[in-house]
PDB file of C-alpha atoms in Angstrom:
ATOM      1  CA  UNK N   1     -68.860 169.884  35.728  1.00 47.00           C
ATOM      2  CA  UNK N   2     -72.421 169.704  37.050  1.00 47.00           C
ATOM      3  CA  UNK N   3     -74.334 166.823  38.576  1.00 48.00           C
ATOM      4  CA  UNK N   4     -77.930 167.043  37.488  1.00 46.00           C
ATOM      5  CA  UNK N   5     -81.112 165.189  38.312  1.00 46.00           C
ATOM      6  CA  UNK N   6     -83.305 165.229  35.227  1.00 46.00           C
ATOM      7  CA  UNK N   7     -86.834 164.242  36.103  1.00 44.00           C
ATOM      8  CA  UNK N   8     -89.284 162.612  33.706  1.00 42.00           C
ATOM      9  CA  UNK N   9     -92.819 161.378  34.264  1.00 46.00           C
ATOM     10  CA  UNK N  10     -91.698 158.019  35.614  1.00 47.00           C
ATOM     11  CA  UNK N  11     -88.075 158.245  36.643  1.00 48.00           C
ATOM     12  CA  UNK N  12     -85.247 160.472  37.785  1.00 48.00           C
ATOM     13  CA  UNK N  13     -81.928 160.277  35.957  1.00 43.00           C
ATOM     14  CA  UNK N  14     -78.662 161.572  37.393  1.00 43.00           C
ATOM     15  CA  UNK N  15     -76.067 162.754  34.899  1.00 47.00           C
ATOM     16  CA  UNK N  16     -72.908 164.832  34.807  1.00 51.00           C
ATOM     17  CA  UNK N  17     -72.708 167.723  32.373  1.00 67.00           C
ATOM     18  CA  UNK N  18     -70.052 170.297  31.632  1.00 84.00           C
ATOM     19  CA  UNK N  19     -70.354 173.977  30.868  1.00 88.00           C
ATOM     20  CA  UNK N  20     -70.084 173.535  27.099  1.00 92.00           C
ATOM     21  CA  UNK N  21     -72.995 171.066  27.175  1.00 92.00           C
ATOM     22  CA  UNK N  22     -75.154 173.528  29.083  1.00 93.00           C
ATOM     23  CA  UNK N  23     -74.420 176.355  26.648  1.00 95.00           C
ATOM     24  CA  UNK N  24     -75.205 174.036  23.743  1.00 95.00           C
ATOM     25  CA  UNK N  25     -78.516 173.098  25.402  1.00 95.00           C
ATOM     26  CA  UNK N  26     -79.407 176.787  25.550  1.00 97.00           C
ATOM     27  CA  UNK N  27     -78.532 177.133  21.874  1.00 97.00           C
ATOM     28  CA  UNK N  28     -80.580 174.120  20.756  1.00 95.00           C
ATOM     29  CA  UNK N  29     -83.607 175.092  22.851  1.00 95.00           C
ATOM     30  CA  UNK N  30     -83.462 178.715  21.719  1.00 97.00           C
ATOM     31  CA  UNK N  31     -83.397 177.998  17.997  1.00 96.00           C
ATOM     32  CA  UNK N  32     -86.179 175.398  18.230  1.00 93.00           C
ATOM     33  CA  UNK N  33     -88.183 177.894  20.287  1.00 94.00           C
ATOM     34  CA  UNK N  34     -88.434 175.457  23.160  1.00 93.00           C
ATOM     35  CA  UNK N  35     -90.558 176.309  26.164  1.00 93.00           C
ATOM     36  CA  UNK N  36     -88.589 178.689  28.367  1.00 94.00           C
ATOM     37  CA  UNK N  37     -89.255 176.902  31.695  1.00 94.00           C
ATOM     38  CA  UNK N  38     -87.490 173.849  30.245  1.00 94.00           C
ATOM     39  CA  UNK N  39     -84.200 175.659  29.682  1.00 96.00           C
ATOM     40  CA  UNK N  40     -81.338 174.593  32.016  1.00 94.00           C
ATOM     41  CA  UNK N  41     -81.680 177.687  34.195  1.00 94.00           C
ATOM     42  CA  UNK N  42     -80.591 175.814  37.322  1.00 92.00           C
ATOM     43  CA  UNK N  43     -77.162 175.186  35.768  1.00 92.00           C
ATOM     44  CA  UNK N  44     -76.836 178.848  34.864  1.00 92.00           C
ATOM     45  CA  UNK N  45     -77.738 179.946  38.386  1.00 91.00           C
ATOM     46  CA  UNK N  46     -75.226 177.497  39.860  1.00 91.00           C
ATOM     47  CA  UNK N  47     -72.495 178.754  37.556  1.00 90.00           C
ATOM     48  CA  UNK N  48     -73.239 182.347  38.522  1.00 89.00           C
ATOM     49  CA  UNK N  49     -72.969 181.355  42.185  1.00 88.00           C
ATOM     50  CA  UNK N  50     -69.586 179.679  41.702  1.00 86.00           C
ATOM     51  CA  UNK N  51     -67.986 182.054  39.205  1.00 80.00           C
ATOM     52  CA  UNK N  52     -67.359 185.727  39.897  1.00 78.00           C
ATOM     53  CA  UNK N  53     -67.427 186.589  36.194  1.00 84.00           C
ATOM     54  CA  UNK N  54     -70.395 186.828  33.829  1.00 88.00           C
ATOM     55  CA  UNK N  55     -68.618 184.941  31.076  1.00 92.00           C
ATOM     56  CA  UNK N  56     -71.267 182.225  30.806  1.00 93.00           C
ATOM     57  CA  UNK N  57     -73.975 184.845  30.196  1.00 94.00           C
ATOM     58  CA  UNK N  58     -71.948 186.302  27.347  1.00 95.00           C
ATOM     59  CA  UNK N  59     -71.285 182.818  25.950  1.00 96.00           C
ATOM     60  CA  UNK N  60     -75.005 182.014  25.970  1.00 97.00           C
ATOM     61  CA  UNK N  61     -75.801 185.357  24.354  1.00 97.00           C
ATOM     62  CA  UNK N  62     -73.271 184.726  21.579  1.00 97.00           C
ATOM     63  CA  UNK N  63     -74.755 181.282  20.910  1.00 97.00           C
ATOM     64  CA  UNK N  64     -78.347 182.552  20.809  1.00 97.00           C
ATOM     65  CA  UNK N  65     -79.425 186.135  20.069  1.00 97.00           C
ATOM     66  CA  UNK N  66     -76.012 187.211  18.739  1.00 97.00           C
ATOM     67  CA  UNK N  67     -75.397 184.072  16.694  1.00 97.00           C
ATOM     68  CA  UNK N  68     -75.283 184.491  12.880  1.00 96.00           C
ATOM     69  CA  UNK N  69     -78.142 181.988  12.556  1.00 96.00           C
ATOM     70  CA  UNK N  70     -80.350 184.303  14.607  1.00 96.00           C
ATOM     71  CA  UNK N  71     -79.643 187.128  12.169  1.00 94.00           C
ATOM     72  CA  UNK N  72     -80.501 184.960   9.165  1.00 95.00           C
ATOM     73  CA  UNK N  73     -83.370 182.857  10.553  1.00 95.00           C
ATOM     74  CA  UNK N  74     -84.512 184.398  13.857  1.00 95.00           C
ATOM     75  CA  UNK N  75     -87.085 182.993  16.275  1.00 95.00           C
ATOM     76  CA  UNK N  76     -90.107 185.233  16.820  1.00 93.00           C
ATOM     77  CA  UNK N  77     -89.543 188.719  18.226  1.00 95.00           C
ATOM     78  CA  UNK N  78     -91.766 187.968  21.203  1.00 93.00           C
ATOM     79  CA  UNK N  79     -89.828 184.798  21.964  1.00 95.00           C
ATOM     80  CA  UNK N  80     -86.494 186.604  21.850  1.00 96.00           C
ATOM     81  CA  UNK N  81     -87.817 189.300  24.180  1.00 96.00           C
ATOM     82  CA  UNK N  82     -88.974 186.714  26.704  1.00 96.00           C
ATOM     83  CA  UNK N  83     -85.706 184.798  26.484  1.00 97.00           C
ATOM     84  CA  UNK N  84     -83.577 187.904  27.029  1.00 97.00           C
ATOM     85  CA  UNK N  85     -85.802 188.981  29.925  1.00 96.00           C
ATOM     86  CA  UNK N  86     -85.200 185.624  31.609  1.00 95.00           C
ATOM     87  CA  UNK N  87     -81.463 185.876  31.002  1.00 96.00           C
ATOM     88  CA  UNK N  88     -81.376 189.386  32.478  1.00 94.00           C
ATOM     89  CA  UNK N  89     -83.474 188.271  35.445  1.00 94.00           C
ATOM     90  CA  UNK N  90     -80.968 185.534  36.315  1.00 93.00           C
ATOM     91  CA  UNK N  91     -78.022 187.851  35.868  1.00 93.00           C
ATOM     92  CA  UNK N  92     -79.515 190.598  38.036  1.00 91.00           C
ATOM     93  CA  UNK N  93     -80.375 188.076  40.757  1.00 91.00           C
ATOM     94  CA  UNK N  94     -76.682 187.191  40.991  1.00 88.00           C
ATOM     95  CA  UNK N  95     -75.898 190.747  42.116  1.00 87.00           C
ATOM     96  CA  UNK N  96     -73.395 191.426  39.356  1.00 85.00           C
ATOM     97  CA  UNK N  97     -72.850 194.659  37.486  1.00 86.00           C
ATOM     98  CA  UNK N  98     -75.206 195.108  34.515  1.00 87.00           C
ATOM     99  CA  UNK N  99     -73.941 193.790  31.188  1.00 90.00           C
ATOM    100  CA  UNK N 100     -74.212 196.279  28.346  1.00 93.00           C
ATOM    101  CA  UNK N 101     -74.388 193.440  25.838  1.00 94.00           C
ATOM    102  CA  UNK N 102     -77.547 192.062  27.452  1.00 94.00           C
ATOM    103  CA  UNK N 103     -79.389 195.369  27.486  1.00 94.00           C
ATOM    104  CA  UNK N 104     -78.195 196.267  24.002  1.00 95.00           C
ATOM    105  CA  UNK N 105     -79.612 192.979  22.721  1.00 95.00           C
ATOM    106  CA  UNK N 106     -82.918 193.552  24.517  1.00 95.00           C
ATOM    107  CA  UNK N 107     -83.111 197.148  23.298  1.00 94.00           C
ATOM    108  CA  UNK N 108     -82.587 196.008  19.725  1.00 94.00           C
ATOM    109  CA  UNK N 109     -85.374 193.422  19.957  1.00 95.00           C
ATOM    110  CA  UNK N 110     -87.743 195.864  21.665  1.00 93.00           C
ATOM    111  CA  UNK N 111     -87.310 198.195  18.709  1.00 91.00           C
ATOM    112  CA  UNK N 112     -88.387 195.543  16.202  1.00 90.00           C
ATOM    113  CA  UNK N 113     -92.008 194.902  15.250  1.00 89.00           C
ATOM    114  CA  UNK N 114     -93.241 191.332  15.116  1.00 88.00           C
ATOM    115  CA  UNK N 115     -93.290 190.133  11.522  1.00 86.00           C
ATOM    116  CA  UNK N 116     -95.608 187.667   9.864  1.00 86.00           C
ATOM    117  CA  UNK N 117     -93.130 184.808  10.063  1.00 89.00           C
ATOM    118  CA  UNK N 118     -90.379 183.448  12.265  1.00 91.00           C
ATOM    119  CA  UNK N 119     -88.073 180.435  12.155  1.00 92.00           C
ATOM    120  CA  UNK N 120     -87.413 177.261  14.055  1.00 92.00           C
ATOM    121  CA  UNK N 121     -83.949 175.880  13.394  1.00 93.00           C
ATOM    122  CA  UNK N 122     -82.790 172.342  14.118  1.00 91.00           C
ATOM    123  CA  UNK N 123     -79.057 171.756  14.530  1.00 90.00           C
ATOM    124  CA  UNK N 124     -77.658 168.672  12.805  1.00 86.00           C
ATOM    125  CA  UNK N 125     -74.644 166.646  14.012  1.00 82.00           C
ATOM    126  CA  UNK N 126     -72.610 167.912  11.054  1.00 82.00           C
ATOM    127  CA  UNK N 127     -72.949 171.470  12.362  1.00 82.00           C
ATOM    128  CA  UNK N 128     -75.449 172.644   9.765  1.00 88.00           C
ATOM    129  CA  UNK N 129     -78.982 173.772  10.606  1.00 90.00           C
ATOM    130  CA  UNK N 130     -82.363 173.045   9.038  1.00 88.00           C
ATOM    131  CA  UNK N 131     -84.600 176.116   9.394  1.00 90.00           C
ATOM    132  CA  UNK N 132     -88.377 176.092   8.998  1.00 87.00           C
ATOM    133  CA  UNK N 133     -90.446 179.208   8.428  1.00 86.00           C
ATOM    134  CA  UNK N 134     -93.592 179.452  10.532  1.00 83.00           C
ATOM    135  CA  UNK N 135     -96.395 181.977  10.730  1.00 80.00           C
ATOM    136  CA  UNK N 136     -96.321 184.082  13.892  1.00 77.00           C
ATOM    137  CA  UNK N 137    -100.095 184.485  13.686  1.00 68.00           C
ATOM    138  CA  UNK N 138    -100.754 181.023  15.086  1.00 55.00           C
ATOM    139  CA  UNK N 139     -97.873 180.681  17.543  1.00 46.00           C
ATOM    140  CA  UNK N 140     -98.916 179.632  21.034  1.00 47.00           C
ATOM    141  CA  UNK N 141     -96.687 178.358  23.815  1.00 51.00           C
ATOM    142  CA  UNK N 142     -93.753 178.409  21.423  1.00 51.00           C
ATOM    143  CA  UNK N 143     -95.469 176.135  18.894  1.00 52.00           C
ATOM    144  CA  UNK N 144     -97.939 176.388  16.018  1.00 49.00           C
ATOM    145  CA  UNK N 145    -101.010 174.407  15.081  1.00 45.00           C
ATOM    146  CA  UNK N 146     -98.708 172.393  12.847  1.00 47.00           C
ATOM    147  CA  UNK N 147     -95.938 171.527  15.282  1.00 50.00           C
ATOM    148  CA  UNK N 148     -92.640 170.784  13.596  1.00 51.00           C
ATOM    149  CA  UNK N 149     -91.925 167.140  14.254  1.00 55.00           C
ATOM    150  CA  UNK N 150     -88.900 166.108  16.261  1.00 60.00           C
ATOM    151  CA  UNK N 151     -89.102 162.848  14.333  1.00 60.00           C
ATOM    152  CA  UNK N 152     -88.200 164.734  11.161  1.00 65.00           C
ATOM    153  CA  UNK N 153     -84.872 165.738  12.668  1.00 66.00           C
ATOM    154  CA  UNK N 154     -84.056 162.150  13.597  1.00 68.00           C
ATOM    155  CA  UNK N 155     -85.011 160.995  10.115  1.00 70.00           C
ATOM    156  CA  UNK N 156     -82.733 163.607   8.582  1.00 71.00           C
ATOM    157  CA  UNK N 157     -79.858 162.510  10.837  1.00 75.00           C
ATOM    158  CA  UNK N 158     -80.450 158.867   9.894  1.00 77.00           C
ATOM    159  CA  UNK N 159     -80.452 159.779   6.187  1.00 75.00           C
ATOM    160  CA  UNK N 160     -77.113 161.537   6.601  1.00 74.00           C
ATOM    161  CA  UNK N 161     -75.609 158.514   8.319  1.00 80.00           C
ATOM    162  CA  UNK N 162     -76.954 156.091   5.694  1.00 78.00           C
ATOM    163  CA  UNK N 163     -76.644 158.147   2.538  1.00 76.00           C
ATOM    164  CA  UNK N 164     -75.341 155.120   0.607  1.00 77.00           C
ATOM    165  CA  UNK N 165     -78.865 153.691   0.697  1.00 76.00           C
ATOM    166  CA  UNK N 166     -80.093 156.590  -1.457  1.00 70.00           C
ATOM    167  CA  UNK N 167     -77.206 156.954  -3.897  1.00 73.00           C
ATOM    168  CA  UNK N 168     -78.260 156.582  -7.565  1.00 70.00           C
ATOM    169  CA  UNK N 169     -81.725 155.350  -6.614  1.00 67.00           C
ATOM    170  CA  UNK N 170     -85.279 156.334  -7.413  1.00 65.00           C
ATOM    171  CA  UNK N 171     -86.822 157.416  -4.136  1.00 60.00           C
ATOM    172  CA  UNK N 172     -90.532 157.877  -3.567  1.00 55.00           C
ATOM    173  CA  UNK N 173     -91.955 158.611  -0.180  1.00 54.00           C
ATOM    174  CA  UNK N 174     -95.202 160.071   1.098  1.00 49.00           C
ATOM    175  CA  UNK N 175     -94.890 162.360   4.087  1.00 50.00           C
ATOM    176  CA  UNK N 176     -96.246 165.588   5.472  1.00 48.00           C
ATOM    177  CA  UNK N 177     -94.730 168.894   4.412  1.00 48.00           C
ATOM    178  CA  UNK N 178     -92.582 169.265   7.523  1.00 45.00           C
ATOM    179  CA  UNK N 179     -90.909 165.885   7.077  1.00 45.00           C
ATOM    180  CA  UNK N 180     -90.474 166.605   3.385  1.00 49.00           C
ATOM    181  CA  UNK N 181     -88.677 169.865   4.162  1.00 48.00           C
ATOM    182  CA  UNK N 182     -86.152 168.130   6.405  1.00 46.00           C
ATOM    183  CA  UNK N 183     -85.277 165.227   4.161  1.00 50.00           C
ATOM    184  CA  UNK N 184     -85.619 166.430   0.578  1.00 48.00           C
ATOM    185  CA  UNK N 185     -82.733 168.858   0.934  1.00 48.00           C
ATOM    186  CA  UNK N 186     -80.544 166.002   2.178  1.00 48.00           C
ATOM    187  CA  UNK N 187     -81.256 162.931   0.075  1.00 47.00           C
ATOM    188  CA  UNK N 188     -82.124 164.956  -3.014  1.00 47.00           C
ATOM    189  CA  UNK N 189     -78.433 165.654  -3.540  1.00 46.00           C
ATOM    190  CA  UNK N 190     -77.627 161.975  -3.976  1.00 46.00           C
ATOM    191  CA  UNK N 191     -80.620 160.416  -5.720  1.00 46.00           C
ATOM    192  CA  UNK N 192     -81.219 160.000  -9.437  1.00 45.00           C
ATOM    193  CA  UNK N 193     -84.891 160.980  -9.088  1.00 44.00           C
ATOM    194  CA  UNK N 194     -86.679 162.012  -5.918  1.00 46.00           C
ATOM    195  CA  UNK N 195     -90.496 161.986  -6.128  1.00 45.00           C
ATOM    196  CA  UNK N 196     -92.123 163.628  -3.133  1.00 43.00           C
ATOM    197  CA  UNK N 197     -95.838 163.336  -2.452  1.00 44.00           C
ATOM    198  CA  UNK N 198     -97.994 164.158   0.491  1.00 44.00           C
ATOM    199  CA  UNK N 199    -101.232 165.851   1.315  1.00 46.00           C
ATOM    200  CA  UNK N 200    -101.157 167.812  -1.957  1.00 44.00           C
ATOM    201  CA  UNK N 201    -100.061 167.051  -5.512  1.00 43.00           C
ATOM    202  CA  UNK N 202     -96.720 165.253  -5.946  1.00 42.00           C
ATOM    203  CA  UNK N 203     -93.562 167.335  -6.203  1.00 40.00           C
ATOM    204  CA  UNK N 204     -90.650 166.269  -8.422  1.00 41.00           C
TER     205      UNK N 204
END
């Protein structure tokens, strides 16, 4: 268990988190290509101080770069390189023996050329993931010119929790392409007709 002080612009919130929560935070941030300084590195460093093993490093690795989702819909090559470099940096600072798994993962990513697209994946409460393809040509600071909206994830979660509102109904909504991607795959299974329109011609 960890006691954390999470600071925001206006307040400081104290909370207690366990190891599983921290690993899950790494997973969520990694697949959404969150900014690396915002990862819970302080929890990792504290765990490495208190535990003689490197088990948490391996657990994080399995939930990020070695996760099946990363094989199917990987974040950008550059992002994975930076993430692994940060993970190795923390592990080396703890004075432990090198982990072959870490360097194998880094070596594999170093041998891959950056493609024209990468993926941001958002984990849903049901355990599934919604993955969005993005062009690597316009990525900056872990985002693109068209930033995938966090609001779309919340809308998708709400739709899942209130699916009875869409059952056997004609649904028409006008949203941007990102929002449409999140929700159409969910409510489209249950509606009679789903008419989607946005900045371009309507899609049926």
